[in-house]
């Protein structure tokens, strides 16, 4: 055990330094969040491709939490909603209620092409529309699915870190 601690002390930090902070993209409502944002993720009907990328963005490689973005379990504790997928008929009311449960100031992020414009699910019988058709959207992250770097960059723009 001592050998392991000696090796750790001798090696030091091996993680890469954080990239330069991006330009802030703070919507007017996000200016009061103060460098930290609590996020509630809502899957409004996605294929789960975006969820895999979100897991990567918050995983140990990209580690979005070190930039002040943290996922929470309740919309009442959240500052932002991270919505994926087109809004299906079954999720329309749930998304509206979740949006109403988030206290002011709040930010809505549409993640992925499906959330932005329904993507490949446009005109599907079970789809109500894009996220912007149901709740007001402040920030859009394009891609199908967006890469973890894009997700982290957008979240860093919100936190300013």
CSV table of C-alpha atoms in Angstrom, one decimal, residues 11-12 26 29 40 47 50 54 67 78-79 88 91 102 109 111 115 133-134 141 143 148 150 152:
chain,number,residue,atom,x,y,z
A,11,UNK,CA,3.6,10.7,-10.6
A,12,UNK,CA,1.5,13.7,-9.6
A,26,UNK,CA,-26.0,33.3,-21.4
A,29,UNK,CA,-32.7,34.4,-17.8
A,40,UNK,CA,-32.9,18.2,-14.9
A,47,UNK,CA,-34.1,7.2,-29.4
A,50,UNK,CA,-28.5,11.7,-27.0
A,54,UNK,CA,-25.1,13.0,-22.0
A,67,UNK,CA,-17.4,23.3,-15.0
A,78,UNK,CA,-33.1,22.5,-11.1
A,79,UNK,CA,-32.1,25.7,-12.9
A,88,UNK,CA,-44.5,12.8,-28.1
A,91,UNK,CA,-44.9,13.4,-22.9
A,102,UNK,CA,-38.6,24.5,-12.3
A,109,UNK,CA,-31.9,23.5,-23.6
A,111,UNK,CA,-30.4,18.8,-27.2
A,115,UNK,CA,-35.5,18.2,-29.9
A,133,UNK,CA,-43.4,24.0,-29.9
A,134,UNK,CA,-44.3,23.0,-26.3
A,141,UNK,CA,-27.4,22.0,-29.3
A,143,UNK,CA,-26.3,17.1,-33.8
A,148,UNK,CA,-20.0,15.2,-25.7
A,150,UNK,CA,-20.5,20.0,-27.9
A,152,UNK,CA,-19.9,20.3,-22.5
